[in-house]
């Protein structure tokens, strides 16, 4: 084997090893980024009976409150159909109205637009997203029950 052939083989192996090392480091870096949690995550807490004046379904779970100040938002899951949950909110909070549907997400809102409830399909149940823009009392038929 000539010196030129040996040098070519050496350079090829060196390039391969450096490429493999670079790929390994990039994969490790991407893996660390994918598995590390964001610095600020919403806290999953036990579900309250209401969020401001918006009623929370009695079978709610995985409640996450995102904002302490206005506008405030919260998300939770219920093992029920979207239709049943829309009926739940329309019956319980007569000031909410069906405002539209997009990509299977149903928007309920009051006339002022300061309370919004979005009902979305989620696996075998539904996700409820609540946004309260201002801390105003919302009339509900069952507010005396609390």
mmCIF file with all atom_site columns, N, CA and C in Angstrom, residues 45-85:
data_model
loop_
_atom_site.group_PDB
_atom_site.id
_atom_site.type_symbol
_atom_site.label_atom_id
_atom_site.label_alt_id
_atom_site.label_comp_id
_atom_site.label_asym_id
_atom_site.label_entity_id
_atom_site.label_seq_id
_atom_site.pdbx_PDB_ins_code
_atom_site.Cartn_x
_atom_site.Cartn_y
_atom_site.Cartn_z
_atom_site.occupancy
_atom_site.B_iso_or_equiv
_atom_site.pdbx_formal_charge
_atom_site.auth_seq_id
_atom_site.auth_comp_id
_atom_site.auth_asym_id
_atom_site.auth_atom_id
_atom_site.pdbx_PDB_model_num
ATOM 1   N N  . UNK A 1 45 ? -53.520 21.369 39.492 1.00 0.00 ? 45 UNK A N  1
ATOM 2   C CA . UNK A 1 45 ? -54.051 21.400 40.847 1.00 0.00 ? 45 UNK A CA 1
ATOM 3   C C  . UNK A 1 45 ? -55.363 20.640 40.899 1.00 0.00 ? 45 UNK A C  1
ATOM 4   N N  . UNK A 1 46 ? -55.884 20.487 42.108 1.00 0.00 ? 46 UNK A N  1
ATOM 5   C CA . UNK A 1 46 ? -57.218 19.916 42.219 1.00 0.00 ? 46 UNK A CA 1
ATOM 6   C C  . UNK A 1 46 ? -58.193 20.931 41.628 1.00 0.00 ? 46 UNK A C  1
ATOM 7   N N  . UNK A 1 47 ? -59.251 20.440 41.090 1.00 0.00 ? 47 UNK A N  1
ATOM 8   C CA . UNK A 1 47 ? -60.177 21.309 40.359 1.00 0.00 ? 47 UNK A CA 1
ATOM 9   C C  . UNK A 1 47 ? -61.125 22.046 41.305 1.00 0.00 ? 47 UNK A C  1
ATOM 10  N N  . UNK A 1 48 ? -61.258 23.342 41.124 1.00 0.00 ? 48 UNK A N  1
ATOM 11  C CA . UNK A 1 48 ? -62.191 24.111 41.942 1.00 0.00 ? 48 UNK A CA 1
ATOM 12  C C  . UNK A 1 48 ? -63.628 23.917 41.443 1.00 0.00 ? 48 UNK A C  1
ATOM 13  N N  . UNK A 1 49 ? -64.577 24.425 42.209 1.00 0.00 ? 49 UNK A N  1
ATOM 14  C CA . UNK A 1 49 ? -65.975 24.371 41.774 1.00 0.00 ? 49 UNK A CA 1
ATOM 15  C C  . UNK A 1 49 ? -66.268 25.419 40.711 1.00 0.00 ? 49 UNK A C  1
ATOM 16  N N  . UNK A 1 50 ? -65.488 26.510 40.753 1.00 0.00 ? 50 UNK A N  1
ATOM 17  C CA . UNK A 1 50 ? -65.648 27.549 39.741 1.00 0.00 ? 50 UNK A CA 1
ATOM 18  C C  . UNK A 1 50 ? -64.314 28.249 39.523 1.00 0.00 ? 50 UNK A C  1
ATOM 19  N N  . UNK A 1 51 ? -64.207 28.884 38.381 1.00 0.00 ? 51 UNK A N  1
ATOM 20  C CA . UNK A 1 51 ? -63.041 29.686 38.028 1.00 0.00 ? 51 UNK A CA 1
ATOM 21  C C  . UNK A 1 51 ? -63.576 31.079 37.790 1.00 0.00 ? 51 UNK A C  1
ATOM 22  N N  . UNK A 1 52 ? -63.322 31.973 38.750 1.00 0.00 ? 52 UNK A N  1
ATOM 23  C CA . UNK A 1 52 ? -64.027 33.236 38.848 1.00 0.00 ? 52 UNK A CA 1
ATOM 24  C C  . UNK A 1 52 ? -65.500 32.856 38.928 1.00 0.00 ? 52 UNK A C  1
ATOM 25  N N  . UNK A 1 53 ? -66.350 33.303 38.023 1.00 0.00 ? 53 UNK A N  1
ATOM 26  C CA . UNK A 1 53 ? -67.763 32.917 38.134 1.00 0.00 ? 53 UNK A CA 1
ATOM 27  C C  . UNK A 1 53 ? -68.142 31.842 37.112 1.00 0.00 ? 53 UNK A C  1
ATOM 28  N N  . UNK A 1 54 ? -67.166 31.264 36.440 1.00 0.00 ? 54 UNK A N  1
ATOM 29  C CA . UNK A 1 54 ? -67.443 30.203 35.468 1.00 0.00 ? 54 UNK A CA 1
ATOM 30  C C  . UNK A 1 54 ? -67.448 28.866 36.198 1.00 0.00 ? 54 UNK A C  1
ATOM 31  N N  . UNK A 1 55 ? -68.528 28.143 36.092 1.00 0.00 ? 55 UNK A N  1
ATOM 32  C CA . UNK A 1 55 ? -68.667 26.852 36.755 1.00 0.00 ? 55 UNK A CA 1
ATOM 33  C C  . UNK A 1 55 ? -67.726 25.829 36.131 1.00 0.00 ? 55 UNK A C  1
ATOM 34  N N  . UNK A 1 56 ? -67.210 24.953 36.973 1.00 0.00 ? 56 UNK A N  1
ATOM 35  C CA . UNK A 1 56 ? -66.351 23.859 36.529 1.00 0.00 ? 56 UNK A CA 1
ATOM 36  C C  . UNK A 1 56 ? -67.138 22.565 36.675 1.00 0.00 ? 56 UNK A C  1
ATOM 37  N N  . UNK A 1 57 ? -67.087 21.732 35.666 1.00 0.00 ? 57 UNK A N  1
ATOM 38  C CA . UNK A 1 57 ? -67.814 20.466 35.677 1.00 0.00 ? 57 UNK A CA 1
ATOM 39  C C  . UNK A 1 57 ? -67.393 19.634 36.885 1.00 0.00 ? 57 UNK A C  1
ATOM 40  N N  . UNK A 1 58 ? -68.352 18.953 37.504 1.00 0.00 ? 58 UNK A N  1
ATOM 41  C CA . UNK A 1 58 ? -68.064 18.184 38.729 1.00 0.00 ? 58 UNK A CA 1
ATOM 42  C C  . UNK A 1 58 ? -67.107 17.015 38.503 1.00 0.00 ? 58 UNK A C  1
ATOM 43  N N  . UNK A 1 59 ? -66.952 16.561 37.265 1.00 0.00 ? 59 UNK A N  1
ATOM 44  C CA . UNK A 1 59 ? -66.024 15.464 36.975 1.00 0.00 ? 59 UNK A CA 1
ATOM 45  C C  . UNK A 1 59 ? -64.717 15.959 36.346 1.00 0.00 ? 59 UNK A C  1
ATOM 46  N N  . UNK A 1 60 ? -64.428 17.238 36.498 1.00 0.00 ? 60 UNK A N  1
ATOM 47  C CA . UNK A 1 60 ? -63.219 17.823 35.915 1.00 0.00 ? 60 UNK A CA 1
ATOM 48  C C  . UNK A 1 60 ? -61.967 17.239 36.546 1.00 0.00 ? 60 UNK A C  1
ATOM 49  N N  . UNK A 1 61 ? -60.938 17.095 35.727 1.00 0.00 ? 61 UNK A N  1
ATOM 50  C CA . UNK A 1 61 ? -59.637 16.656 36.249 1.00 0.00 ? 61 UNK A CA 1
ATOM 51  C C  . UNK A 1 61 ? -58.545 17.292 35.401 1.00 0.00 ? 61 UNK A C  1
ATOM 52  N N  . UNK A 1 62 ? -57.328 17.191 35.878 1.00 0.00 ? 62 UNK A N  1
ATOM 53  C CA . UNK A 1 62 ? -56.158 17.780 35.222 1.00 0.00 ? 62 UNK A CA 1
ATOM 54  C C  . UNK A 1 62 ? -56.320 19.289 35.032 1.00 0.00 ? 62 UNK A C  1
ATOM 55  N N  . UNK A 1 63 ? -56.801 19.957 36.058 1.00 0.00 ? 63 UNK A N  1
ATOM 56  C CA . UNK A 1 63 ? -57.005 21.397 35.975 1.00 0.00 ? 63 UNK A CA 1
ATOM 57  C C  . UNK A 1 63 ? -55.668 22.127 35.997 1.00 0.00 ? 63 UNK A C  1
ATOM 58  N N  . UNK A 1 64 ? -55.509 23.035 35.064 1.00 0.00 ? 64 UNK A N  1
ATOM 59  C CA . UNK A 1 64 ? -54.305 23.847 34.975 1.00 0.00 ? 64 UNK A CA 1
ATOM 60  C C  . UNK A 1 64 ? -54.704 25.308 34.881 1.00 0.00 ? 64 UNK A C  1
ATOM 61  N N  . UNK A 1 65 ? -54.282 26.079 35.865 1.00 0.00 ? 65 UNK A N  1
ATOM 62  C CA . UNK A 1 65 ? -54.533 27.512 35.843 1.00 0.00 ? 65 UNK A CA 1
ATOM 63  C C  . UNK A 1 65 ? -53.284 28.178 35.278 1.00 0.00 ? 65 UNK A C  1
ATOM 64  N N  . UNK A 1 66 ? -53.440 29.017 34.268 1.00 0.00 ? 66 UNK A N  1
ATOM 65  C CA . UNK A 1 66 ? -52.304 29.599 33.589 1.00 0.00 ? 66 UNK A CA 1
ATOM 66  C C  . UNK A 1 66 ? -51.955 30.995 34.084 1.00 0.00 ? 66 UNK A C  1
ATOM 67  N N  . UNK A 1 67 ? -52.923 31.803 34.410 1.00 0.00 ? 67 UNK A N  1
ATOM 68  C CA . UNK A 1 67 ? -52.645 33.181 34.778 1.00 0.00 ? 67 UNK A CA 1
ATOM 69  C C  . UNK A 1 67 ? -53.327 33.533 36.093 1.00 0.00 ? 67 UNK A C  1
ATOM 70  N N  . UNK A 1 68 ? -52.593 34.209 36.958 1.00 0.00 ? 68 UNK A N  1
ATOM 71  C CA . UNK A 1 68 ? -53.171 34.655 38.225 1.00 0.00 ? 68 UNK A CA 1
ATOM 72  C C  . UNK A 1 68 ? -53.834 36.020 38.059 1.00 0.00 ? 68 UNK A C  1
ATOM 73  N N  . UNK A 1 69 ? -53.322 36.817 37.144 1.00 0.00 ? 69 UNK A N  1
ATOM 74  C CA . UNK A 1 69 ? -53.879 38.152 36.896 1.00 0.00 ? 69 UNK A CA 1
ATOM 75  C C  . UNK A 1 69 ? -54.760 38.132 35.657 1.00 0.00 ? 69 UNK A C  1
ATOM 76  N N  . UNK A 1 70 ? -55.537 39.179 35.493 1.00 0.00 ? 70 UNK A N  1
ATOM 77  C CA . UNK A 1 70 ? -56.409 39.284 34.327 1.00 0.00 ? 70 UNK A CA 1
ATOM 78  C C  . UNK A 1 70 ? -55.585 39.613 33.091 1.00 0.00 ? 70 UNK A C  1
ATOM 79  N N  . UNK A 1 71 ? -55.905 39.074 31.953 1.00 0.00 ? 71 UNK A N  1
ATOM 80  C CA . UNK A 1 71 ? -56.892 38.027 31.747 1.00 0.00 ? 71 UNK A CA 1
ATOM 81  C C  . UNK A 1 71 ? -56.398 36.697 32.322 1.00 0.00 ? 71 UNK A C  1
ATOM 82  N N  . UNK A 1 72 ? -57.308 35.940 32.891 1.00 0.00 ? 72 UNK A N  1
ATOM 83  C CA . UNK A 1 72 ? -56.975 34.669 33.539 1.00 0.00 ? 72 UNK A CA 1
ATOM 84  C C  . UNK A 1 72 ? -57.499 33.519 32.685 1.00 0.00 ? 72 UNK A C  1
ATOM 85  N N  . UNK A 1 73 ? -56.763 32.423 32.706 1.00 0.00 ? 73 UNK A N  1
ATOM 86  C CA . UNK A 1 73 ? -57.197 31.278 31.911 1.00 0.00 ? 73 UNK A CA 1
ATOM 87  C C  . UNK A 1 73 ? -56.952 29.978 32.666 1.00 0.00 ? 73 UNK A C  1
ATOM 88  N N  . UNK A 1 74 ? -57.768 28.996 32.323 1.00 0.00 ? 74 UNK A N  1
ATOM 89  C CA . UNK A 1 74 ? -57.673 27.688 32.946 1.00 0.00 ? 74 UNK A CA 1
ATOM 90  C C  . UNK A 1 74 ? -58.104 26.633 31.926 1.00 0.00 ? 74 UNK A C  1
ATOM 91  N N  . UNK A 1 75 ? -57.523 25.446 32.040 1.00 0.00 ? 75 UNK A N  1
ATOM 92  C CA . UNK A 1 75 ? -57.853 24.327 31.164 1.00 0.00 ? 75 UNK A CA 1
ATOM 93  C C  . UNK A 1 75 ? -58.129 23.119 32.038 1.00 0.00 ? 75 UNK A C  1
ATOM 94  N N  . UNK A 1 76 ? -59.112 22.302 31.636 1.00 0.00 ? 76 UNK A N  1
ATOM 95  C CA . UNK A 1 76 ? -59.340 21.037 32.324 1.00 0.00 ? 76 UNK A CA 1
ATOM 96  C C  . UNK A 1 76 ? -59.905 20.008 31.365 1.00 0.00 ? 76 UNK A C  1
ATOM 97  N N  . UNK A 1 77 ? -59.943 18.758 31.818 1.00 0.00 ? 77 UNK A N  1
ATOM 98  C CA . UNK A 1 77 ? -60.414 17.635 31.015 1.00 0.00 ? 77 UNK A CA 1
ATOM 99  C C  . UNK A 1 77 ? -61.623 17.004 31.690 1.00 0.00 ? 77 UNK A C  1
ATOM 100 N N  . UNK A 1 78 ? -62.582 16.567 30.878 1.00 0.00 ? 78 UNK A N  1
ATOM 101 C CA . UNK A 1 78 ? -63.752 15.838 31.369 1.00 0.00 ? 78 UNK A CA 1
ATOM 102 C C  . UNK A 1 78 ? -63.972 14.649 30.438 1.00 0.00 ? 78 UNK A C  1
ATOM 103 N N  . UNK A 1 79 ? -64.277 13.508 31.009 1.00 0.00 ? 79 UNK A N  1
ATOM 104 C CA . UNK A 1 79 ? -64.528 12.307 30.228 1.00 0.00 ? 79 UNK A CA 1
ATOM 105 C C  . UNK A 1 79 ? -65.993 12.293 29.795 1.00 0.00 ? 79 UNK A C  1
ATOM 106 N N  . UNK A 1 80 ? -66.359 13.228 28.937 1.00 0.00 ? 80 UNK A N  1
ATOM 107 C CA . UNK A 1 80 ? -67.723 13.363 28.441 1.00 0.00 ? 80 UNK A CA 1
ATOM 108 C C  . UNK A 1 80 ? -67.642 13.931 27.025 1.00 0.00 ? 80 UNK A C  1
ATOM 109 N N  . UNK A 1 81 ? -68.720 13.870 26.279 1.00 0.00 ? 81 UNK A N  1
ATOM 110 C CA . UNK A 1 81 ? -68.720 14.347 24.898 1.00 0.00 ? 81 UNK A CA 1
ATOM 111 C C  . UNK A 1 81 ? -68.749 15.880 24.847 1.00 0.00 ? 81 UNK A C  1
ATOM 112 N N  . UNK A 1 82 ? -68.310 16.414 23.735 1.00 0.00 ? 82 UNK A N  1
ATOM 113 C CA . UNK A 1 82 ? -68.334 17.871 23.560 1.00 0.00 ? 82 UNK A CA 1
ATOM 114 C C  . UNK A 1 82 ? -69.778 18.385 23.576 1.00 0.00 ? 82 UNK A C  1
ATOM 115 N N  . UNK A 1 83 ? -70.691 17.624 22.964 1.00 0.00 ? 83 UNK A N  1
ATOM 116 C CA . UNK A 1 83 ? -72.099 18.045 22.948 1.00 0.00 ? 83 UNK A CA 1
ATOM 117 C C  . UNK A 1 83 ? -72.664 18.136 24.365 1.00 0.00 ? 83 UNK A C  1
ATOM 118 N N  . UNK A 1 84 ? -72.338 17.148 25.202 1.00 0.00 ? 84 UNK A N  1
ATOM 119 C CA . UNK A 1 84 ? -72.832 17.163 26.585 1.00 0.00 ? 84 UNK A CA 1
ATOM 120 C C  . UNK A 1 84 ? -72.255 18.354 27.353 1.00 0.00 ? 84 UNK A C  1
ATOM 121 N N  . UNK A 1 85 ? -70.991 18.687 27.099 1.00 0.00 ? 85 UNK A N  1
ATOM 122 C CA . UNK A 1 85 ? -70.380 19.810 27.812 1.00 0.00 ? 85 UNK A CA 1
ATOM 123 C C  . UNK A 1 85 ? -70.890 21.159 27.323 1.00 0.00 ? 85 UNK A C  1
#
